[in-house]
């Protein structure tokens, strides 16, 4: 998606260790008009797929998911990073390794909000190693829901997540796919 | 706001210990069309106030803030509950006690995204003891930004937060104000 790629080139900051900072418009300060354009693009890409719910994970995916959901005309459910695991029976649970903070997060979603009849679009801001997205897929599987696909803002295509998720048969539509980031220079696929 | 009050009466669940669960439409599964109506109401209430940015705190405030921001035509900034405090110099920092989890969360926001020229609308899903909102006000004060007011979805008016925040001179517009919740019965102000 040209608009997102241009914005990344203009306002993104490439830092050491394959870090791309897009916090001025995507995941700290948030340009909701850009999110609306992204939502419209996913509506176009997933036209006719019968998506009835968007499923994301806190925190930075929530804003993009909610604005995209307005375009789809569907509700959002977000999986929570829980510090209290003892809600036995009421939630689906999985574990997601955190590369930012180290360690593992318990991630939960209420059983009431993921149903076997659901046709889900997963939304997240970044796809790199794929851990968060695999967590969402695992929760959807526990519920017997159908994952129609995943809408990602920025995919680091030089990291293994995208390939691994696509190898599971999940359709991934990333609006900007980064081929390489070297010495401050950024190239799209 | 009648639409929100009716929704709370229909789908909210009052539990022991003054707990109101609105997770089927507000803060776990999210009805973004309801959020749009809430955004329009805040636009009406804060008309002419020159709001140029919405400021919220992760996680459940983000969705409401982003949808409301579309109505205002402004960006969103969300304060992050940080596990890594060592970003000295680059962020404003405060501490917010957590009543859900116990203990205290470090809450940060990048100095780049809160400016002295900003006229902020604070947004959150709940106002009870007021700790989260006071944290946002504290961060705004550190930046020298102007807090125009706070837009809250659900205020528990029988808890002290709303009164304390208003006593600071901050305008608080809560779209549903709960007067009492006893034995499963709920009454609005």
Short mmCIF file of C-alpha atoms in Angstrom, two decimals, chain A residues 4-184:
data_model
loop_
_atom_site.label_atom_id
_atom_site.label_comp_id
_atom_site.label_asym_id
_atom_site.label_seq_id
_atom_site.Cartn_x
_atom_site.Cartn_y
_atom_site.Cartn_z
CA UNK A 4 1.78 3.42 4.16
CA UNK A 5 5.13 2.79 2.43
CA UNK A 6 5.56 6.50 1.76
CA UNK A 7 4.73 7.30 5.37
CA UNK A 8 7.28 4.78 6.63
CA UNK A 9 9.94 6.30 4.36
CA UNK A 10 9.06 9.80 5.54
CA UNK A 11 8.52 9.29 9.28
CA UNK A 12 9.94 5.86 10.15
CA UNK A 13 13.30 5.67 11.90
CA UNK A 14 15.63 2.70 11.36
CA UNK A 15 17.69 1.94 14.44
CA UNK A 16 20.38 -0.59 15.26
CA UNK A 17 19.35 -4.21 15.62
CA UNK A 18 16.67 -4.26 12.91
CA UNK A 19 14.45 -1.89 14.87
CA UNK A 20 12.00 0.20 12.86
CA UNK A 21 10.40 2.96 14.90
CA UNK A 22 7.04 4.02 13.53
CA UNK A 23 5.81 5.42 16.81
CA UNK A 24 4.99 8.85 15.41
CA UNK A 25 2.04 7.51 13.39
CA UNK A 26 1.42 3.80 14.04
CA UNK A 27 1.92 2.53 17.57
CA UNK A 28 2.34 5.32 20.11
CA UNK A 29 1.03 8.42 18.38
CA UNK A 30 -1.60 7.12 15.96
CA UNK A 31 -2.75 8.65 12.67
CA UNK A 32 -6.33 7.41 12.56
CA UNK A 33 -6.92 8.72 9.02
CA UNK A 34 -4.08 6.48 7.86
CA UNK A 35 -5.73 3.61 9.79
CA UNK A 36 -8.97 4.33 7.90
CA UNK A 37 -7.15 4.05 4.56
CA UNK A 38 -5.60 0.77 5.75
CA UNK A 39 -9.04 -0.50 6.77
CA UNK A 40 -10.44 0.31 3.34
CA UNK A 41 -7.57 -1.59 1.72
CA UNK A 42 -8.23 -4.72 3.83
CA UNK A 43 -11.96 -4.45 2.98
CA UNK A 44 -10.97 -4.48 -0.69
CA UNK A 45 -8.53 -7.39 -0.26
CA UNK A 46 -10.91 -9.55 1.80
CA UNK A 47 -14.05 -8.68 -0.16
CA UNK A 48 -16.63 -11.48 -0.15
CA UNK A 49 -14.92 -13.48 2.62
CA UNK A 50 -17.77 -13.03 5.09
CA UNK A 51 -15.62 -11.64 7.91
CA UNK A 52 -17.87 -11.05 10.93
CA UNK A 53 -15.32 -10.13 13.61
CA UNK A 54 -11.85 -8.67 13.93
CA UNK A 55 -9.52 -10.31 16.42
CA UNK A 56 -6.40 -8.56 17.71
CA UNK A 57 -4.09 -8.43 20.71
CA UNK A 58 -3.39 -5.58 23.08
CA UNK A 59 -2.09 -2.98 23.02
CA UNK A 60 -0.96 -1.39 19.78
CA UNK A 61 -3.14 -3.54 17.52
CA UNK A 62 -6.35 -2.28 19.11
CA UNK A 63 -6.47 1.13 17.46
CA UNK A 64 -5.88 -0.19 13.95
CA UNK A 65 -8.38 -2.99 14.55
CA UNK A 66 -11.14 -0.65 15.75
CA UNK A 67 -10.78 1.78 12.86
CA UNK A 68 -10.65 -1.10 10.34
CA UNK A 69 -13.71 -2.63 12.02
CA UNK A 70 -15.72 0.49 11.21
CA UNK A 71 -14.93 -0.10 7.53
CA UNK A 72 -15.95 -3.77 7.77
CA UNK A 73 -19.02 -3.02 9.90
CA UNK A 74 -18.07 -5.69 12.47
CA UNK A 75 -17.04 -5.75 16.16
CA UNK A 76 -13.53 -6.22 17.52
CA UNK A 77 -12.32 -8.67 20.15
CA UNK A 78 -8.89 -8.21 21.64
CA UNK A 79 -6.86 -10.86 23.43
CA UNK A 80 -5.53 -9.69 26.76
CA UNK A 81 -2.06 -10.05 28.17
CA UNK A 82 -3.07 -11.33 31.55
CA UNK A 83 -1.39 -11.13 34.91
CA UNK A 84 -4.17 -13.18 36.46
CA UNK A 85 -4.40 -16.65 35.02
CA UNK A 86 -6.93 -17.97 37.48
CA UNK A 87 -10.07 -17.48 35.43
CA UNK A 88 -10.16 -21.20 34.71
CA UNK A 89 -12.88 -22.39 32.43
CA UNK A 90 -14.03 -18.99 31.24
CA UNK A 91 -11.19 -18.19 28.86
CA UNK A 92 -9.05 -19.66 26.12
CA UNK A 93 -5.42 -19.32 27.05
CA UNK A 94 -2.08 -19.39 25.25
CA UNK A 95 1.45 -18.14 25.80
CA UNK A 96 3.25 -15.63 23.63
CA UNK A 97 6.98 -14.99 23.97
CA UNK A 98 7.81 -11.30 24.21
CA UNK A 99 10.86 -10.19 22.27
CA UNK A 100 10.59 -6.61 23.50
CA UNK A 101 10.44 -7.43 27.20
CA UNK A 102 11.81 -10.98 27.31
CA UNK A 103 9.92 -13.82 28.94
CA UNK A 104 6.45 -15.04 28.12
CA UNK A 105 3.04 -13.37 28.34
CA UNK A 106 -0.10 -15.27 29.24
CA UNK A 107 -2.67 -14.27 26.65
CA UNK A 108 -6.37 -14.90 27.18
CA UNK A 109 -9.71 -14.29 25.54
CA UNK A 110 -13.15 -14.91 26.96
CA UNK A 111 -14.87 -17.99 25.53
CA UNK A 112 -18.01 -15.88 25.11
CA UNK A 113 -16.46 -13.79 22.36
CA UNK A 114 -14.90 -16.38 20.03
CA UNK A 115 -17.44 -18.75 18.51
CA UNK A 116 -17.26 -21.69 16.09
CA UNK A 117 -19.42 -19.67 13.68
CA UNK A 118 -16.94 -16.77 13.62
CA UNK A 119 -15.03 -15.86 10.47
CA UNK A 120 -12.13 -13.85 11.85
CA UNK A 121 -9.77 -11.31 10.40
CA UNK A 122 -6.68 -11.04 12.59
CA UNK A 123 -5.16 -7.57 12.76
CA UNK A 124 -1.82 -6.43 14.12
CA UNK A 125 0.59 -3.57 13.61
CA UNK A 126 3.76 -5.65 13.11
CA UNK A 127 4.67 -9.10 11.83
CA UNK A 128 8.28 -10.11 12.50
CA UNK A 129 8.83 -13.44 14.23
CA UNK A 130 5.10 -14.15 14.17
CA UNK A 131 4.68 -14.98 17.84
CA UNK A 132 1.70 -12.71 18.49
CA UNK A 133 -0.08 -13.83 15.34
CA UNK A 134 0.50 -17.50 16.16
CA UNK A 135 -0.97 -16.82 19.58
CA UNK A 136 -4.12 -15.39 18.02
CA UNK A 137 -4.37 -18.32 15.60
CA UNK A 138 -4.02 -20.73 18.52
CA UNK A 139 -6.84 -19.03 20.43
CA UNK A 140 -9.07 -19.08 17.33
CA UNK A 141 -8.35 -22.80 16.89
CA UNK A 142 -9.33 -23.52 20.49
CA UNK A 143 -12.66 -21.80 19.81
CA UNK A 144 -13.19 -23.66 16.54
CA UNK A 145 -13.45 -20.31 14.75
CA UNK A 146 -12.35 -19.82 11.14
CA UNK A 147 -9.33 -17.60 10.49
CA UNK A 148 -10.06 -15.97 7.14
CA UNK A 149 -6.73 -14.22 7.15
CA UNK A 150 -4.48 -11.67 8.78
CA UNK A 151 -4.19 -7.98 8.03
CA UNK A 152 -0.79 -6.63 9.04
CA UNK A 153 0.41 -3.05 8.78
CA UNK A 154 4.17 -3.63 8.59
CA UNK A 155 5.83 -6.99 7.86
CA UNK A 156 9.53 -7.45 8.32
CA UNK A 157 9.80 -9.92 5.45
CA UNK A 158 13.44 -10.69 6.30
CA UNK A 159 12.29 -12.29 9.56
CA UNK A 160 10.67 -15.74 9.58
CA UNK A 161 7.16 -14.98 10.90
CA UNK A 162 5.38 -14.26 7.63
CA UNK A 163 6.70 -17.37 5.92
CA UNK A 164 5.82 -19.57 8.89
CA UNK A 165 2.25 -18.23 9.14
CA UNK A 166 1.66 -18.53 5.38
CA UNK A 167 3.00 -22.11 5.51
CA UNK A 168 0.13 -22.92 7.90
CA UNK A 169 -2.24 -21.93 5.09
CA UNK A 170 -3.21 -18.58 6.60
CA UNK A 171 -3.62 -15.75 4.11
CA UNK A 172 -1.51 -12.79 5.24
CA UNK A 173 -2.06 -9.35 3.72
CA UNK A 174 0.70 -7.01 4.85
CA UNK A 175 0.29 -3.43 3.64
CA UNK A 176 4.03 -2.72 3.76
CA UNK A 177 6.59 -5.53 3.42
CA UNK A 178 10.14 -4.63 4.30
CA UNK A 179 12.77 -6.59 2.41
CA UNK A 180 15.80 -5.18 4.18
CA UNK A 181 16.91 -2.53 6.61
CA UNK A 182 20.63 -1.88 6.48
CA UNK A 183 22.62 1.07 7.79
CA UNK A 184 19.53 3.20 8.09
#
